[in-house]
XYZ file of C-alpha atoms in Angstrom:
292
model
C -17.634 -4.675 -2.434
C -16.020 -2.520 -5.103
C -13.905 -5.442 -6.271
C -16.923 -7.766 -6.232
C -18.925 -5.350 -8.381
C -16.030 -4.892 -10.816
C -15.501 -8.661 -11.022
C -19.176 -9.248 -11.779
C -19.185 -6.632 -14.542
C -15.990 -8.097 -16.017
C -17.371 -11.656 -15.905
C -20.689 -10.718 -17.515
C -18.859 -8.680 -20.140
C -16.525 -11.583 -20.913
C -19.472 -13.961 -21.290
C -21.312 -11.520 -23.529
C -18.241 -10.923 -25.685
C -17.868 -14.662 -26.313
C -20.433 -14.450 -29.111
C -18.347 -11.755 -30.836
C -15.115 -13.691 -30.317
C -16.778 -16.700 -32.011
C -16.339 -19.681 -29.707
C -16.178 -21.947 -32.745
C -12.656 -20.683 -33.462
C -11.497 -22.447 -30.284
C -11.226 -26.226 -30.110
C -12.796 -26.309 -26.640
C -15.547 -23.807 -27.393
C -18.222 -25.617 -25.370
C -15.895 -26.000 -22.391
C -15.046 -22.321 -22.629
C -18.686 -21.301 -22.573
C -19.325 -23.496 -19.533
C -16.268 -22.139 -17.751
C -17.320 -18.534 -18.392
C -20.810 -19.336 -17.098
C -19.255 -20.813 -13.961
C -16.998 -17.772 -13.499
C -19.957 -15.426 -13.949
C -22.007 -17.343 -11.375
C -19.021 -17.261 -9.008
C -18.633 -13.486 -9.452
C -22.327 -12.783 -8.889
C -22.301 -14.986 -5.780
C -19.361 -13.021 -4.361
C -21.187 -9.776 -5.133
C -24.241 -10.981 -3.204
C -22.131 -12.191 -0.285
C -20.288 -8.876 -0.092
C -23.614 -7.064 0.266
C -24.747 -9.137 3.240
C -21.460 -9.849 5.025
C -20.502 -7.141 7.523
C -16.881 -8.294 7.581
C -14.734 -10.287 5.163
C -12.165 -12.511 6.868
C -8.510 -12.530 5.700
C -8.757 -16.240 4.876
C -11.774 -15.623 2.638
C -9.979 -12.783 0.830
C -6.993 -15.079 0.279
C -9.066 -17.795 -1.396
C -10.930 -15.245 -3.518
C -7.568 -13.940 -4.705
C -6.531 -17.489 -5.604
C -9.637 -17.860 -7.764
C -8.958 -14.467 -9.346
C -5.693 -15.912 -10.672
C -6.892 -19.493 -11.338
C -9.952 -18.451 -13.369
C -8.006 -16.396 -15.966
C -5.435 -19.191 -16.187
C -8.130 -21.769 -17.003
C -9.985 -19.464 -19.406
C -6.803 -18.493 -21.264
C -5.787 -22.164 -21.473
C -8.983 -22.819 -23.449
C -8.462 -19.764 -25.660
C -4.983 -20.330 -27.041
C -2.891 -19.299 -24.027
C -0.789 -16.149 -24.603
C -2.956 -15.290 -27.625
C -6.128 -15.295 -25.528
C -8.466 -12.290 -25.871
C -9.323 -12.708 -22.161
C -5.866 -11.626 -20.989
C -7.464 -8.648 -19.208
C -8.668 -10.983 -16.437
C -5.069 -11.246 -15.214
C -4.879 -7.439 -14.945
C -7.966 -7.499 -12.721
C -6.188 -10.002 -10.444
C -3.307 -7.518 -10.093
C -5.750 -4.710 -9.290
C -7.478 -6.847 -6.683
C -4.212 -7.793 -4.954
C -2.988 -4.199 -4.846
C -6.369 -2.910 -3.672
C -6.606 -5.522 -0.889
C -3.017 -5.504 0.364
C -0.370 -3.531 -1.519
C 2.788 -3.738 -3.594
C 4.146 -7.041 -2.276
C 0.971 -9.028 -2.927
C 0.582 -7.404 -6.350
C 4.073 -8.595 -7.285
C 3.328 -12.101 -5.984
C 0.157 -12.152 -8.086
C 2.198 -11.006 -11.077
C 4.644 -13.878 -10.583
C 1.770 -16.370 -10.346
C 0.134 -14.921 -13.473
C 3.366 -15.025 -15.473
C 3.884 -18.608 -14.322
C 0.381 -19.515 -15.498
C 0.949 -17.920 -18.910
C 4.323 -19.656 -19.229
C 2.725 -22.983 -18.345
C 0.026 -22.452 -20.961
C 2.664 -21.657 -23.571
C 4.529 -24.888 -22.787
C 1.328 -26.955 -22.827
C 0.351 -25.491 -26.195
C 3.616 -26.789 -27.660
C 3.770 -30.203 -26.062
C 1.851 -32.335 -23.622
C -1.669 -33.685 -23.348
C -3.225 -30.200 -23.682
C -1.626 -29.493 -27.031
C -4.905 -30.143 -28.822
C -6.405 -27.082 -27.084
C -4.216 -24.707 -29.090
C -5.915 -23.373 -32.192
C -2.719 -21.836 -33.539
C 0.977 -21.331 -32.849
C 1.850 -20.379 -29.252
C 3.086 -16.913 -30.183
C 6.297 -16.462 -28.193
C 6.373 -12.757 -29.063
C 2.960 -12.248 -27.471
C 4.056 -14.207 -24.418
C 7.042 -11.878 -23.936
C 4.962 -8.741 -24.502
C 2.188 -9.795 -22.136
C 4.717 -10.759 -19.511
C 6.159 -7.249 -19.758
C 2.642 -5.819 -19.500
C 2.010 -7.729 -16.291
C 5.338 -6.681 -14.770
C 4.763 -2.997 -15.571
C 1.135 -3.101 -14.437
C 2.103 -4.816 -11.167
C 4.670 -2.150 -10.253
C 2.469 0.801 -11.270
C -0.700 -0.510 -9.640
C 1.184 -1.583 -6.528
C 2.852 1.809 -6.215
C -0.449 3.679 -6.558
C -2.090 1.418 -3.999
C 0.769 1.867 -1.527
C 0.635 5.652 -1.955
C -3.109 5.726 -1.340
C -2.822 3.517 1.752
C -0.003 5.697 3.092
C -2.080 8.847 2.652
C -4.998 7.215 4.438
C -2.758 6.101 7.288
C -1.262 9.581 7.633
C -4.705 11.207 7.693
C -5.888 8.713 10.298
C -2.801 9.297 12.439
C -3.225 13.073 12.313
C -6.892 12.778 13.301
C -6.023 10.447 16.194
C -3.429 12.873 17.579
C -5.716 15.870 17.053
C -8.580 14.135 18.839
C -6.526 14.116 22.044
C -6.572 17.922 22.191
C -9.501 19.096 24.334
C -10.320 22.531 25.716
C -11.496 21.153 29.062
C -8.175 19.325 29.585
C -6.147 22.527 29.302
C -2.768 22.999 27.617
C -0.861 20.555 29.809
C -3.481 17.825 29.629
C -3.859 18.163 25.869
C -0.096 18.104 25.277
C 0.340 15.093 27.532
C -2.355 13.154 25.666
C -0.949 14.209 22.272
C 2.575 13.188 23.358
C 1.374 9.750 24.409
C -0.489 9.192 21.132
C 2.475 10.393 19.035
C 4.943 8.163 20.895
C 2.612 5.207 20.380
C 2.291 6.018 16.685
C 6.050 6.143 16.043
C 7.040 3.520 18.606
C 9.239 6.128 20.331
C 10.418 6.296 23.924
C 10.936 10.041 24.350
C 9.612 13.218 22.769
C 10.597 16.869 23.151
C 8.640 19.956 22.176
C 10.354 23.362 22.238
C 8.394 26.577 21.648
C 9.373 30.244 21.764
C 6.918 33.083 22.319
C 7.026 35.710 19.588
C 6.793 38.760 21.834
C 8.905 37.867 24.888
C 11.221 35.375 23.106
C 10.744 33.144 26.158
C 11.392 29.510 25.270
C 9.784 26.509 26.968
C 10.534 22.795 26.831
C 7.954 20.021 27.204
C 9.339 16.506 27.634
C 7.468 13.220 27.530
C 9.115 9.881 28.287
C 7.414 6.500 28.009
C 8.346 4.088 30.798
C 9.043 0.559 29.611
C 7.717 -1.157 32.740
C 4.098 -0.033 32.933
C 3.773 2.135 29.816
C 3.116 5.266 31.876
C 4.080 8.614 30.369
C 6.322 10.848 32.498
C 5.526 14.426 31.473
C 7.536 17.513 32.520
C 7.787 21.192 31.584
C 10.442 23.892 32.134
C 11.653 27.290 30.901
C 14.871 27.467 28.877
C 17.657 29.989 29.260
C 18.995 31.836 26.209
C 21.891 29.391 25.841
C 19.632 26.351 26.223
C 17.117 27.674 23.696
C 19.908 28.274 21.148
C 20.972 24.644 21.502
C 17.463 23.488 20.651
C 16.215 26.168 18.262
C 19.210 26.310 15.914
C 18.548 27.523 12.331
C 18.459 25.193 9.349
C 20.010 26.057 5.979
C 17.535 28.010 3.870
C 15.034 26.840 2.578
C 15.156 23.938 5.033
C 12.223 23.540 7.415
C 12.918 20.092 8.915
C 15.749 17.619 9.255
C 16.560 14.180 10.657
C 19.786 12.790 12.105
C 20.256 9.061 12.604
C 22.672 6.589 14.158
C 24.875 9.185 15.817
C 25.723 11.052 12.618
C 26.367 14.788 13.043
C 25.281 15.633 9.483
C 21.605 15.391 8.615
C 20.453 12.367 6.722
C 17.308 14.128 5.498
C 16.588 17.834 4.974
C 13.157 18.952 3.707
C 11.490 22.261 2.859
C 8.110 23.523 4.068
C 6.292 21.320 1.563
C 8.099 18.206 2.785
C 10.152 17.914 -0.412
C 13.693 16.561 0.174
C 16.546 19.036 -0.429
C 19.385 16.876 -1.720
C 22.032 19.534 -2.277
C 22.107 20.746 1.368
C 22.816 19.204 4.748
C 22.545 20.508 8.289
C 25.147 20.009 11.009
C 23.840 19.053 14.442
C 25.101 21.522 17.098
C 27.261 20.082 19.839
C 25.029 21.518 22.544
C 21.972 19.755 21.169
C 23.788 16.429 20.884
C 25.110 16.772 24.439
C 21.611 17.346 25.791
């Protein structure tokens, strides 16, 4: 709905600005006016549909994205290709792709847009559409606008991916937290939270070690997901001093978390309390922990 509203505003604004651009300066001025009217009607129709449709199917979004790239290509073809004042319509197509999907689709849209601009540049030099060009093709503008699209695609795609990742993380945290209930007790809440966390990360086993501040008594909760029926095997036990040292070993200051992968004894990632990677330090995995 946000994209539909933005598209409608952009289409109406483009049609209104045609009088200031002076359609007479373009060879196909009448065709351009008709095409902008068609694009405006298309945008308003999508805006109306988005208000009444409860769900937009993936196939429908795909074809709308195709029109978001095809419409600027046709409009720019009638307005001198790379020199077109309606180049901004391509930027909206990048925004739409990143907003709908993410970085990959934004880059694919960028490639399609650059291909359309390149095709228009070639047609303005030779071919049956050469008469549409009202001036030289402007190779310098083609290069600059190609660079604009590439930069915009990466920046917009990155921002969209970051926003989607933050949303996914917030949703995951809320899903795990929702499993904690007072009536289920500590064991029931931990068991439900373990199962949700294992499902989230696609893991098979999870350990939770905690030490009481006053008594220094350490406890180990273990959850293992069975492959056959998906049932979670949940167990709990106290740890001796030696066992707790194997699990609760200190990290190099100011490290607060670390990850070891593929059997490596040195940490691949070490982060502080804010989650910021610490690149100058590494943490060795104790032999007792690896043995367990």
